[in-house]
Coordinates of C-alpha atoms in Angstrom, one line a residue:
X1 CA 0.0 0.0 0.0
X2 CA 1.2 3.5 -0.8
X3 CA 1.2 6.0 2.1
X4 CA 1.9 9.8 2.4
X5 CA 4.0 10.3 5.5
X6 CA 6.7 12.5 7.1
X7 CA 10.4 11.7 6.5
X8 CA 12.7 13.1 9.2
X9 CA 15.6 15.3 8.1
X10 CA 17.6 18.0 9.9
X11 CA 20.3 17.7 12.5
X12 CA 20.2 16.4 16.1
X13 CA 17.4 18.1 18.1
X14 CA 16.5 20.3 15.1
X15 CA 13.9 18.2 13.2
X16 CA 12.7 19.1 9.7
X17 CA 10.3 16.8 7.8
X18 CA 9.7 16.1 4.2
X19 CA 6.2 15.0 3.1
X20 CA 6.8 12.0 0.9
X21 CA 4.9 9.2 -0.9
X22 CA 6.3 5.8 -0.1
X23 CA 5.5 2.2 0.2
X24 CA 4.1 1.4 3.7
X25 CA 6.6 -1.5 4.2
X26 CA 9.7 0.8 3.9
X27 CA 11.5 2.3 6.8
X28 CA 10.8 5.9 7.7
X29 CA 14.0 7.4 6.2
X30 CA 14.6 4.9 3.3
X31 CA 13.5 5.2 -0.3
X32 CA 10.4 7.1 -1.4
X33 CA 8.4 7.6 -4.6
X34 CA 8.0 11.4 -4.6
X35 CA 8.6 14.4 -2.3
X36 CA 5.4 16.4 -2.0
X37 CA 6.7 19.2 0.3
X38 CA 8.2 19.9 3.6
X39 CA 7.3 20.8 7.2
X40 CA 9.4 22.8 9.7
X41 CA 7.8 22.6 13.2
X42 CA 10.5 24.6 14.9
X43 CA 9.9 27.9 13.1
X44 CA 7.2 30.1 14.5
X45 CA 4.7 29.9 13.0
X46 CA 5.4 26.4 11.7
X47 CA 6.2 26.4 8.0
X48 CA 4.2 23.9 5.8
X49 CA 4.8 23.9 2.1
X50 CA 3.1 21.1 0.2
X51 CA 2.1 20.7 -3.5
X52 CA -1.7 20.5 -3.1
X53 CA -2.2 19.2 -6.7
X54 CA 0.2 16.3 -6.1
X55 CA -1.4 15.4 -2.8
X56 CA -4.8 15.3 -4.4
X57 CA -3.4 13.1 -7.2
X58 CA -2.0 10.6 -4.8
X59 CA -5.1 10.6 -2.6
X60 CA -7.2 9.8 -5.7
X61 CA -4.7 7.0 -6.6
X62 CA -5.5 5.4 -3.2
X63 CA -2.5 6.6 -1.0
X64 CA -3.3 6.7 2.7
X65 CA -2.0 9.7 4.6
X66 CA -0.5 9.1 8.1
X67 CA -2.3 10.7 11.0
X68 CA 0.2 13.6 11.2
X69 CA 0.0 14.3 7.5
X70 CA -3.8 14.2 7.6
X71 CA -3.6 16.8 10.4
X72 CA -1.2 19.0 8.5
X73 CA -3.4 18.9 5.4
X74 CA -6.5 19.8 7.5
X75 CA -4.8 22.7 9.3
X76 CA -2.7 24.3 6.6
X77 CA -4.0 23.4 3.2
X78 CA -7.7 23.8 3.4
X79 CA -8.8 27.3 2.3
X80 CA -10.0 29.6 5.0
X81 CA -13.8 29.8 5.1
X82 CA -15.3 32.8 3.4
X83 CA -16.7 35.4 5.7
X84 CA -20.4 35.1 6.3
X85 CA -22.6 37.6 4.4
X86 CA -24.2 40.1 6.6
X87 CA -27.9 39.4 7.1
X88 CA -30.1 42.0 5.5
X89 CA -31.9 44.2 7.9
X90 CA -35.6 43.3 8.5
X91 CA -37.8 45.4 6.2
X92 CA -40.5 45.9 8.7
X93 CA -38.4 46.5 11.8
X94 CA -39.0 49.8 13.6

């Protein structure tokens, strides 16, 4: 099965993650199919850069995102909701 998960990079005590597509049987830091983006949790605010089109492509192909990738996508890649339209004033209100 193909999964979308985080691959750790960076130095000791300074983690940096790449969002990758890989086979579920491979080790966390071994080979991968494609790099979709990166995530830096140490910067404030956290930096998440992911190619949304490629994520959608792999999800349609049946790739399963890990829990952490699913959370990143939900928090950082979904568009902000449009502001609600102001309700028109009641015509007969006095």
